[in-house]
Amino acid sequence: MKEEEKIGKKEKTEEKPKDKKKLTFNRIHIAMLSVSATVLVFILAFSCYGCSYQPVTPPSPEEAKVTLDTLYNTTWVLDDTMGVPTLSELGNQAVERFVIDEKRVDSEETNTTMYLKDSPPLRIELLYKEGYGFTIKSGSKTFAVKILYSASKDGKSETLTMIGNESKTHCYYLKK
């Protein structure tokens, strides 16, 4: 029996390894793989942006009323984690903070104090223009900016965004 076990072990150890095929790639194969890899990287990099992008549409009068009710008596501070943005539409000054006053009776606008960096505070009005959205004005001058309000789905964070019409610069403000 010992001899049979030895013979069985020899047969197992003497098995020939299977032949391995060597892959060779020519220029066409390399080009196809490169294009496929580039397309895959592009899809992975930009797929989330394409899904989440929604163009800015002005709120309806009903949505504007609800937004204004939310904005009354609030303070908004500039989110400067990515630096301090300035808008050419506001004379390249940084707006550090907005303080929005209480509601005025039967009005679609509210008094607001805009705090500019290295300048005294400026009293402005936050108002809604149908078909445009929210904007700000001081006296008879209406600034070429849009103000957008957004809240996270879970309701834990709120953001006020000021966008320059020409510069397309976005300034983000967090509720204080």
mmCIF file with all atom_site columns, C-alpha atoms in Angstrom:
data_model
loop_
_atom_site.group_PDB
_atom_site.id
_atom_site.type_symbol
_atom_site.label_atom_id
_atom_site.label_alt_id
_atom_site.label_comp_id
_atom_site.label_asym_id
_atom_site.label_entity_id
_atom_site.label_seq_id
_atom_site.pdbx_PDB_ins_code
_atom_site.Cartn_x
_atom_site.Cartn_y
_atom_site.Cartn_z
_atom_site.occupancy
_atom_site.B_iso_or_equiv
_atom_site.pdbx_formal_charge
_atom_site.auth_seq_id
_atom_site.auth_comp_id
_atom_site.auth_asym_id
_atom_site.auth_atom_id
_atom_site.pdbx_PDB_model_num
ATOM 1   C CA . MET A 1 1   ? 0.000   0.000   0.000   1.00 0.00 ? 1   MET A CA 1
ATOM 2   C CA . LYS A 1 2   ? 2.833   2.347   0.707   1.00 0.00 ? 2   LYS A CA 1
ATOM 3   C CA . GLU A 1 3   ? 4.129   1.808   -2.805  1.00 0.00 ? 3   GLU A CA 1
ATOM 4   C CA . GLU A 1 4   ? 0.716   2.693   -4.267  1.00 0.00 ? 4   GLU A CA 1
ATOM 5   C CA . GLU A 1 5   ? 0.634   5.926   -2.264  1.00 0.00 ? 5   GLU A CA 1
ATOM 6   C CA . LYS A 1 6   ? 4.122   6.823   -3.508  1.00 0.00 ? 6   LYS A CA 1
ATOM 7   C CA . ILE A 1 7   ? 3.106   6.171   -7.116  1.00 0.00 ? 7   ILE A CA 1
ATOM 8   C CA . GLY A 1 8   ? -0.049  8.289   -6.690  1.00 0.00 ? 8   GLY A CA 1
ATOM 9   C CA . LYS A 1 9   ? 2.010   11.167  -5.272  1.00 0.00 ? 9   LYS A CA 1
ATOM 10  C CA . LYS A 1 10  ? 4.529   10.952  -8.108  1.00 0.00 ? 10  LYS A CA 1
ATOM 11  C CA . GLU A 1 11  ? 1.761   11.107  -10.700 1.00 0.00 ? 11  GLU A CA 1
ATOM 12  C CA . LYS A 1 12  ? 0.324   14.213  -9.070  1.00 0.00 ? 12  LYS A CA 1
ATOM 13  C CA . THR A 1 13  ? 3.647   15.999  -8.897  1.00 0.00 ? 13  THR A CA 1
ATOM 14  C CA . GLU A 1 14  ? 4.672   15.047  -12.400 1.00 0.00 ? 14  GLU A CA 1
ATOM 15  C CA . GLU A 1 15  ? 1.643   16.640  -14.078 1.00 0.00 ? 15  GLU A CA 1
ATOM 16  C CA . LYS A 1 16  ? 2.692   19.121  -16.730 1.00 0.00 ? 16  LYS A CA 1
ATOM 17  C CA . PRO A 1 17  ? 1.600   22.722  -16.255 1.00 0.00 ? 17  PRO A CA 1
ATOM 18  C CA . LYS A 1 18  ? -0.850  23.961  -18.844 1.00 0.00 ? 18  LYS A CA 1
ATOM 19  C CA . ASP A 1 19  ? 0.564   26.115  -21.595 1.00 0.00 ? 19  ASP A CA 1
ATOM 20  C CA . LYS A 1 20  ? -0.021  29.824  -21.019 1.00 0.00 ? 20  LYS A CA 1
ATOM 21  C CA . LYS A 1 21  ? -0.928  31.896  -24.022 1.00 0.00 ? 21  LYS A CA 1
ATOM 22  C CA . LYS A 1 22  ? 0.910   35.153  -24.324 1.00 0.00 ? 22  LYS A CA 1
ATOM 23  C CA . LEU A 1 23  ? -1.311  38.106  -25.260 1.00 0.00 ? 23  LEU A CA 1
ATOM 24  C CA . THR A 1 24  ? 0.063   40.563  -27.729 1.00 0.00 ? 24  THR A CA 1
ATOM 25  C CA . PHE A 1 25  ? -1.507  43.897  -28.482 1.00 0.00 ? 25  PHE A CA 1
ATOM 26  C CA . ASN A 1 26  ? -1.041  45.705  -31.735 1.00 0.00 ? 26  ASN A CA 1
ATOM 27  C CA . ARG A 1 27  ? -1.655  49.414  -32.315 1.00 0.00 ? 27  ARG A CA 1
ATOM 28  C CA . ILE A 1 28  ? -5.342  48.934  -33.087 1.00 0.00 ? 28  ILE A CA 1
ATOM 29  C CA . HIS A 1 29  ? -5.940  47.098  -29.812 1.00 0.00 ? 29  HIS A CA 1
ATOM 30  C CA . ILE A 1 30  ? -4.081  49.772  -27.836 1.00 0.00 ? 30  ILE A CA 1
ATOM 31  C CA . ALA A 1 31  ? -6.049  52.540  -29.565 1.00 0.00 ? 31  ALA A CA 1
ATOM 32  C CA . MET A 1 32  ? -9.378  50.822  -28.810 1.00 0.00 ? 32  MET A CA 1
ATOM 33  C CA . LEU A 1 33  ? -8.426  50.309  -25.145 1.00 0.00 ? 33  LEU A CA 1
ATOM 34  C CA . SER A 1 34  ? -7.276  53.934  -24.825 1.00 0.00 ? 34  SER A CA 1
ATOM 35  C CA . VAL A 1 35  ? -10.508 55.278  -26.294 1.00 0.00 ? 35  VAL A CA 1
ATOM 36  C CA . SER A 1 36  ? -12.578 52.995  -24.075 1.00 0.00 ? 36  SER A CA 1
ATOM 37  C CA . ALA A 1 37  ? -10.652 54.071  -20.971 1.00 0.00 ? 37  ALA A CA 1
ATOM 38  C CA . THR A 1 38  ? -11.026 57.749  -21.883 1.00 0.00 ? 38  THR A CA 1
ATOM 39  C CA . VAL A 1 39  ? -14.776 57.383  -22.390 1.00 0.00 ? 39  VAL A CA 1
ATOM 40  C CA . LEU A 1 40  ? -15.107 55.537  -19.084 1.00 0.00 ? 40  LEU A CA 1
ATOM 41  C CA . VAL A 1 41  ? -13.195 58.234  -17.199 1.00 0.00 ? 41  VAL A CA 1
ATOM 42  C CA . PHE A 1 42  ? -15.311 60.947  -18.843 1.00 0.00 ? 42  PHE A CA 1
ATOM 43  C CA . ILE A 1 43  ? -18.552 59.176  -17.898 1.00 0.00 ? 43  ILE A CA 1
ATOM 44  C CA . LEU A 1 44  ? -17.424 58.656  -14.309 1.00 0.00 ? 44  LEU A CA 1
ATOM 45  C CA . ALA A 1 45  ? -16.202 62.220  -13.927 1.00 0.00 ? 45  ALA A CA 1
ATOM 46  C CA . PHE A 1 46  ? -19.193 64.031  -15.402 1.00 0.00 ? 46  PHE A CA 1
ATOM 47  C CA . SER A 1 47  ? -22.155 61.744  -14.869 1.00 0.00 ? 47  SER A CA 1
ATOM 48  C CA . CYS A 1 48  ? -23.099 63.270  -11.513 1.00 0.00 ? 48  CYS A CA 1
ATOM 49  C CA . TYR A 1 49  ? -22.886 66.817  -12.861 1.00 0.00 ? 49  TYR A CA 1
ATOM 50  C CA . GLY A 1 50  ? -25.214 66.037  -15.751 1.00 0.00 ? 50  GLY A CA 1
ATOM 51  C CA . CYS A 1 51  ? -27.782 64.401  -13.497 1.00 0.00 ? 51  CYS A CA 1
ATOM 52  C CA . SER A 1 52  ? -27.844 67.102  -10.863 1.00 0.00 ? 52  SER A CA 1
ATOM 53  C CA . TYR A 1 53  ? -27.655 70.201  -13.069 1.00 0.00 ? 53  TYR A CA 1
ATOM 54  C CA . GLN A 1 54  ? -30.860 72.135  -13.190 1.00 0.00 ? 54  GLN A CA 1
ATOM 55  C CA . PRO A 1 55  ? -31.041 75.544  -14.821 1.00 0.00 ? 55  PRO A CA 1
ATOM 56  C CA . VAL A 1 56  ? -31.985 78.457  -12.613 1.00 0.00 ? 56  VAL A CA 1
ATOM 57  C CA . THR A 1 57  ? -35.629 79.266  -13.166 1.00 0.00 ? 57  THR A CA 1
ATOM 58  C CA . PRO A 1 58  ? -37.254 82.237  -11.519 1.00 0.00 ? 58  PRO A CA 1
ATOM 59  C CA . PRO A 1 59  ? -39.797 81.368  -8.843  1.00 0.00 ? 59  PRO A CA 1
ATOM 60  C CA . SER A 1 60  ? -43.478 81.830  -9.480  1.00 0.00 ? 60  SER A CA 1
ATOM 61  C CA . PRO A 1 61  ? -45.245 84.576  -7.489  1.00 0.00 ? 61  PRO A CA 1
ATOM 62  C CA . GLU A 1 62  ? -46.557 81.934  -5.059  1.00 0.00 ? 62  GLU A CA 1
ATOM 63  C CA . GLU A 1 63  ? -43.065 80.439  -4.571  1.00 0.00 ? 63  GLU A CA 1
ATOM 64  C CA . ALA A 1 64  ? -41.634 83.936  -4.127  1.00 0.00 ? 64  ALA A CA 1
ATOM 65  C CA . LYS A 1 65  ? -44.145 84.693  -1.374  1.00 0.00 ? 65  LYS A CA 1
ATOM 66  C CA . VAL A 1 66  ? -43.195 81.503  0.492   1.00 0.00 ? 66  VAL A CA 1
ATOM 67  C CA . THR A 1 67  ? -39.493 82.289  0.044   1.00 0.00 ? 67  THR A CA 1
ATOM 68  C CA . LEU A 1 68  ? -39.907 85.843  1.328   1.00 0.00 ? 68  LEU A CA 1
ATOM 69  C CA . ASP A 1 69  ? -41.805 84.543  4.357   1.00 0.00 ? 69  ASP A CA 1
ATOM 70  C CA . THR A 1 70  ? -38.791 82.314  5.048   1.00 0.00 ? 70  THR A CA 1
ATOM 71  C CA . LEU A 1 71  ? -36.266 85.132  4.588   1.00 0.00 ? 71  LEU A CA 1
ATOM 72  C CA . TYR A 1 72  ? -37.888 87.728  6.839   1.00 0.00 ? 72  TYR A CA 1
ATOM 73  C CA . ASN A 1 73  ? -35.954 88.575  9.996   1.00 0.00 ? 73  ASN A CA 1
ATOM 74  C CA . THR A 1 74  ? -32.847 86.507  9.099   1.00 0.00 ? 74  THR A CA 1
ATOM 75  C CA . THR A 1 75  ? -29.095 87.059  8.868   1.00 0.00 ? 75  THR A CA 1
ATOM 76  C CA . TRP A 1 76  ? -26.905 85.539  6.151   1.00 0.00 ? 76  TRP A CA 1
ATOM 77  C CA . VAL A 1 77  ? -23.099 85.337  6.330   1.00 0.00 ? 77  VAL A CA 1
ATOM 78  C CA . LEU A 1 78  ? -20.742 84.890  3.374   1.00 0.00 ? 78  LEU A CA 1
ATOM 79  C CA . ASP A 1 79  ? -19.309 81.389  3.009   1.00 0.00 ? 79  ASP A CA 1
ATOM 80  C CA . ASP A 1 80  ? -15.642 82.224  2.434   1.00 0.00 ? 80  ASP A CA 1
ATOM 81  C CA . THR A 1 81  ? -14.207 78.707  2.501   1.00 0.00 ? 81  THR A CA 1
ATOM 82  C CA . MET A 1 82  ? -13.140 79.082  -1.139  1.00 0.00 ? 82  MET A CA 1
ATOM 83  C CA . GLY A 1 83  ? -11.961 82.675  -0.712  1.00 0.00 ? 83  GLY A CA 1
ATOM 84  C CA . VAL A 1 84  ? -13.870 85.936  -0.690  1.00 0.00 ? 84  VAL A CA 1
ATOM 85  C CA . PRO A 1 85  ? -15.691 86.391  -4.013  1.00 0.00 ? 85  PRO A CA 1
ATOM 86  C CA . THR A 1 86  ? -16.522 89.816  -5.389  1.00 0.00 ? 86  THR A CA 1
ATOM 87  C CA . LEU A 1 87  ? -19.025 90.841  -8.042  1.00 0.00 ? 87  LEU A CA 1
ATOM 88  C CA . SER A 1 88  ? -18.205 93.346  -10.759 1.00 0.00 ? 88  SER A CA 1
ATOM 89  C CA . GLU A 1 89  ? -21.913 94.240  -10.692 1.00 0.00 ? 89  GLU A CA 1
ATOM 90  C CA . LEU A 1 90  ? -21.371 95.604  -7.153  1.00 0.00 ? 90  LEU A CA 1
ATOM 91  C CA . GLY A 1 91  ? -18.148 97.507  -7.867  1.00 0.00 ? 91  GLY A CA 1
ATOM 92  C CA . ASN A 1 92  ? -15.917 94.499  -7.094  1.00 0.00 ? 92  ASN A CA 1
ATOM 93  C CA . GLN A 1 93  ? -16.736 94.748  -3.407  1.00 0.00 ? 93  GLN A CA 1
ATOM 94  C CA . ALA A 1 94  ? -17.258 91.710  -1.224  1.00 0.00 ? 94  ALA A CA 1
ATOM 95  C CA . VAL A 1 95  ? -20.641 91.487  0.475   1.00 0.00 ? 95  VAL A CA 1
ATOM 96  C CA . GLU A 1 96  ? -19.917 89.853  3.809   1.00 0.00 ? 96  GLU A CA 1
ATOM 97  C CA . ARG A 1 97  ? -23.399 89.722  5.267   1.00 0.00 ? 97  ARG A CA 1
ATOM 98  C CA . PHE A 1 98  ? -27.097 90.376  4.662   1.00 0.00 ? 98  PHE A CA 1
ATOM 99  C CA . VAL A 1 99  ? -29.513 91.226  7.457   1.00 0.00 ? 99  VAL A CA 1
ATOM 100 C CA . ILE A 1 100 ? -33.087 90.976  6.190   1.00 0.00 ? 100 ILE A CA 1
ATOM 101 C CA . ASP A 1 101 ? -35.682 92.960  8.148   1.00 0.00 ? 101 ASP A CA 1
ATOM 102 C CA . GLU A 1 102 ? -39.178 91.973  9.192   1.00 0.00 ? 102 GLU A CA 1
ATOM 103 C CA . LYS A 1 103 ? -42.081 91.852  6.781   1.00 0.00 ? 103 LYS A CA 1
ATOM 104 C CA . ARG A 1 104 ? -43.629 95.087  5.555   1.00 0.00 ? 104 ARG A CA 1
ATOM 105 C CA . VAL A 1 105 ? -47.400 95.102  5.287   1.00 0.00 ? 105 VAL A CA 1
ATOM 106 C CA . ASP A 1 106 ? -48.734 94.238  1.795   1.00 0.00 ? 106 ASP A CA 1
ATOM 107 C CA . SER A 1 107 ? -45.370 94.426  0.076   1.00 0.00 ? 107 SER A CA 1
ATOM 108 C CA . GLU A 1 108 ? -43.361 92.121  -2.165  1.00 0.00 ? 108 GLU A CA 1
ATOM 109 C CA . GLU A 1 109 ? -40.105 93.618  -0.952  1.00 0.00 ? 109 GLU A CA 1
ATOM 110 C CA . THR A 1 110 ? -38.290 94.035  2.315   1.00 0.00 ? 110 THR A CA 1
ATOM 111 C CA . ASN A 1 111 ? -35.615 96.298  3.725   1.00 0.00 ? 111 ASN A CA 1
ATOM 112 C CA . THR A 1 112 ? -32.212 94.689  4.005   1.00 0.00 ? 112 THR A CA 1
ATOM 113 C CA . THR A 1 113 ? -28.840 95.811  5.268   1.00 0.00 ? 113 THR A CA 1
ATOM 114 C CA . MET A 1 114 ? -25.900 94.758  3.112   1.00 0.00 ? 114 MET A CA 1
ATOM 115 C CA . TYR A 1 115 ? -22.522 94.751  4.846   1.00 0.00 ? 115 TYR A CA 1
ATOM 116 C CA . LEU A 1 116 ? -19.654 95.392  2.436   1.00 0.00 ? 116 LEU A CA 1
ATOM 117 C CA . LYS A 1 117 ? -16.016 94.700  3.226   1.00 0.00 ? 117 LYS A CA 1
ATOM 118 C CA . ASP A 1 118 ? -14.165 97.905  4.191   1.00 0.00 ? 118 ASP A CA 1
ATOM 119 C CA . SER A 1 119 ? -17.287 100.055 3.646   1.00 0.00 ? 119 SER A CA 1
ATOM 120 C CA . PRO A 1 120 ? -20.185 101.231 5.790   1.00 0.00 ? 120 PRO A CA 1
ATOM 121 C CA . PRO A 1 121 ? -23.374 99.136  5.688   1.00 0.00 ? 121 PRO A CA 1
ATOM 122 C CA . LEU A 1 122 ? -25.744 99.891  2.829   1.00 0.00 ? 122 LEU A CA 1
ATOM 123 C CA . ARG A 1 123 ? -29.544 99.887  3.160   1.00 0.00 ? 123 ARG A CA 1
ATOM 124 C CA . ILE A 1 124 ? -31.113 98.131  0.202   1.00 0.00 ? 124 ILE A CA 1
ATOM 125 C CA . GLU A 1 125 ? -34.406 96.530  -0.694  1.00 0.00 ? 125 GLU A CA 1
ATOM 126 C CA . LEU A 1 126 ? -34.772 92.850  -1.521  1.00 0.00 ? 126 LEU A CA 1
ATOM 127 C CA . LEU A 1 127 ? -37.531 92.601  -4.089  1.00 0.00 ? 127 LEU A CA 1
ATOM 128 C CA . TYR A 1 128 ? -39.195 90.102  -6.394  1.00 0.00 ? 128 TYR A CA 1
ATOM 129 C CA . LYS A 1 129 ? -39.610 90.730  -10.130 1.00 0.00 ? 129 LYS A CA 1
ATOM 130 C CA . GLU A 1 130 ? -41.948 88.357  -11.909 1.00 0.00 ? 130 GLU A CA 1
ATOM 131 C CA . GLY A 1 131 ? -40.138 86.391  -14.622 1.00 0.00 ? 131 GLY A CA 1
ATOM 132 C CA . TYR A 1 132 ? -36.735 87.394  -13.195 1.00 0.00 ? 132 TYR A CA 1
ATOM 133 C CA . GLY A 1 133 ? -36.625 86.382  -9.545  1.00 0.00 ? 133 GLY A CA 1
ATOM 134 C CA . PHE A 1 134 ? -35.208 88.204  -6.537  1.00 0.00 ? 134 PHE A CA 1
ATOM 135 C CA . THR A 1 135 ? -32.863 91.143  -6.878  1.00 0.00 ? 135 THR A CA 1
ATOM 136 C CA . ILE A 1 136 ? -31.659 94.070  -4.791  1.00 0.00 ? 136 ILE A CA 1
ATOM 137 C CA . LYS A 1 137 ? -31.939 97.806  -5.281  1.00 0.00 ? 137 LYS A CA 1
ATOM 138 C CA . SER A 1 138 ? -30.703 100.915 -3.556  1.00 0.00 ? 138 SER A CA 1
ATOM 139 C CA . GLY A 1 139 ? -32.808 104.005 -4.172  1.00 0.00 ? 139 GLY A CA 1
ATOM 140 C CA . SER A 1 140 ? -33.577 104.018 -7.890  1.00 0.00 ? 140 SER A CA 1
ATOM 141 C CA . LYS A 1 141 ? -30.620 101.769 -8.829  1.00 0.00 ? 141 LYS A CA 1
ATOM 142 C CA . THR A 1 142 ? -31.353 98.074  -9.289  1.00 0.00 ? 142 THR A CA 1
ATOM 143 C CA . PHE A 1 143 ? -28.219 95.923  -9.180  1.00 0.00 ? 143 PHE A CA 1
ATOM 144 C CA . ALA A 1 144 ? -27.655 93.352  -11.940 1.00 0.00 ? 144 ALA A CA 1
ATOM 145 C CA . VAL A 1 145 ? -27.697 90.378  -9.583  1.00 0.00 ? 145 VAL A CA 1
ATOM 146 C CA . LYS A 1 146 ? -30.073 87.550  -8.787  1.00 0.00 ? 146 LYS A CA 1
ATOM 147 C CA . ILE A 1 147 ? -30.719 86.246  -5.303  1.00 0.00 ? 147 ILE A CA 1
ATOM 148 C CA . LEU A 1 148 ? -31.652 82.583  -4.931  1.00 0.00 ? 148 LEU A CA 1
ATOM 149 C CA . TYR A 1 149 ? -32.818 80.800  -1.808  1.00 0.00 ? 149 TYR A CA 1
ATOM 150 C CA . SER A 1 150 ? -32.404 77.064  -1.361  1.00 0.00 ? 150 SER A CA 1
ATOM 151 C CA . ALA A 1 151 ? -32.806 74.605  1.485   1.00 0.00 ? 151 ALA A CA 1
ATOM 152 C CA . SER A 1 152 ? -31.427 71.098  1.760   1.00 0.00 ? 152 SER A CA 1
ATOM 153 C CA . LYS A 1 153 ? -33.881 68.222  1.466   1.00 0.00 ? 153 LYS A CA 1
ATOM 154 C CA . ASP A 1 154 ? -33.428 67.367  5.131   1.00 0.00 ? 154 ASP A CA 1
ATOM 155 C CA . GLY A 1 155 ? -34.012 71.015  6.086   1.00 0.00 ? 155 GLY A CA 1
ATOM 156 C CA . LYS A 1 156 ? -30.772 71.268  8.075   1.00 0.00 ? 156 LYS A CA 1
ATOM 157 C CA . SER A 1 157 ? -29.041 73.841  5.890   1.00 0.00 ? 157 SER A CA 1
ATOM 158 C CA . GLU A 1 158 ? -30.234 76.893  4.006   1.00 0.00 ? 158 GLU A CA 1
ATOM 159 C CA . THR A 1 159 ? -28.295 78.875  1.438   1.00 0.00 ? 159 THR A CA 1
ATOM 160 C CA . LEU A 1 160 ? -28.749 82.280  -0.125  1.00 0.00 ? 160 LEU A CA 1
ATOM 161 C CA . THR A 1 161 ? -26.873 82.644  -3.419  1.00 0.00 ? 161 THR A CA 1
ATOM 162 C CA . MET A 1 162 ? -26.126 85.925  -5.136  1.00 0.00 ? 162 MET A CA 1
ATOM 163 C CA . ILE A 1 163 ? -25.251 85.586  -8.833  1.00 0.00 ? 163 ILE A CA 1
ATOM 164 C CA . GLY A 1 164 ? -23.911 88.353  -11.034 1.00 0.00 ? 164 GLY A CA 1
ATOM 165 C CA . ASN A 1 165 ? -25.783 88.674  -14.347 1.00 0.00 ? 165 ASN A CA 1
ATOM 166 C CA . GLU A 1 166 ? -22.667 89.470  -16.381 1.00 0.00 ? 166 GLU A CA 1
ATOM 167 C CA . SER A 1 167 ? -19.841 87.987  -14.316 1.00 0.00 ? 167 SER A CA 1
ATOM 168 C CA . LYS A 1 168 ? -21.765 84.787  -13.447 1.00 0.00 ? 168 LYS A CA 1
ATOM 169 C CA . THR A 1 169 ? -19.907 84.830  -10.121 1.00 0.00 ? 169 THR A CA 1
ATOM 170 C CA . HIS A 1 170 ? -21.698 82.967  -7.325  1.00 0.00 ? 170 HIS A CA 1
ATOM 171 C CA . CYS A 1 171 ? -21.519 84.184  -3.733  1.00 0.00 ? 171 CYS A CA 1
ATOM 172 C CA . TYR A 1 172 ? -22.946 81.777  -1.158  1.00 0.00 ? 172 TYR A CA 1
ATOM 173 C CA . TYR A 1 173 ? -24.397 82.877  2.162   1.00 0.00 ? 173 TYR A CA 1
ATOM 174 C CA . LEU A 1 174 ? -25.263 80.626  5.075   1.00 0.00 ? 174 LEU A CA 1
ATOM 175 C CA . LYS A 1 175 ? -28.025 81.338  7.545   1.00 0.00 ? 175 LYS A CA 1
ATOM 176 C CA . LYS A 1 176 ? -26.693 82.499  10.885  1.00 0.00 ? 176 LYS A CA 1
#
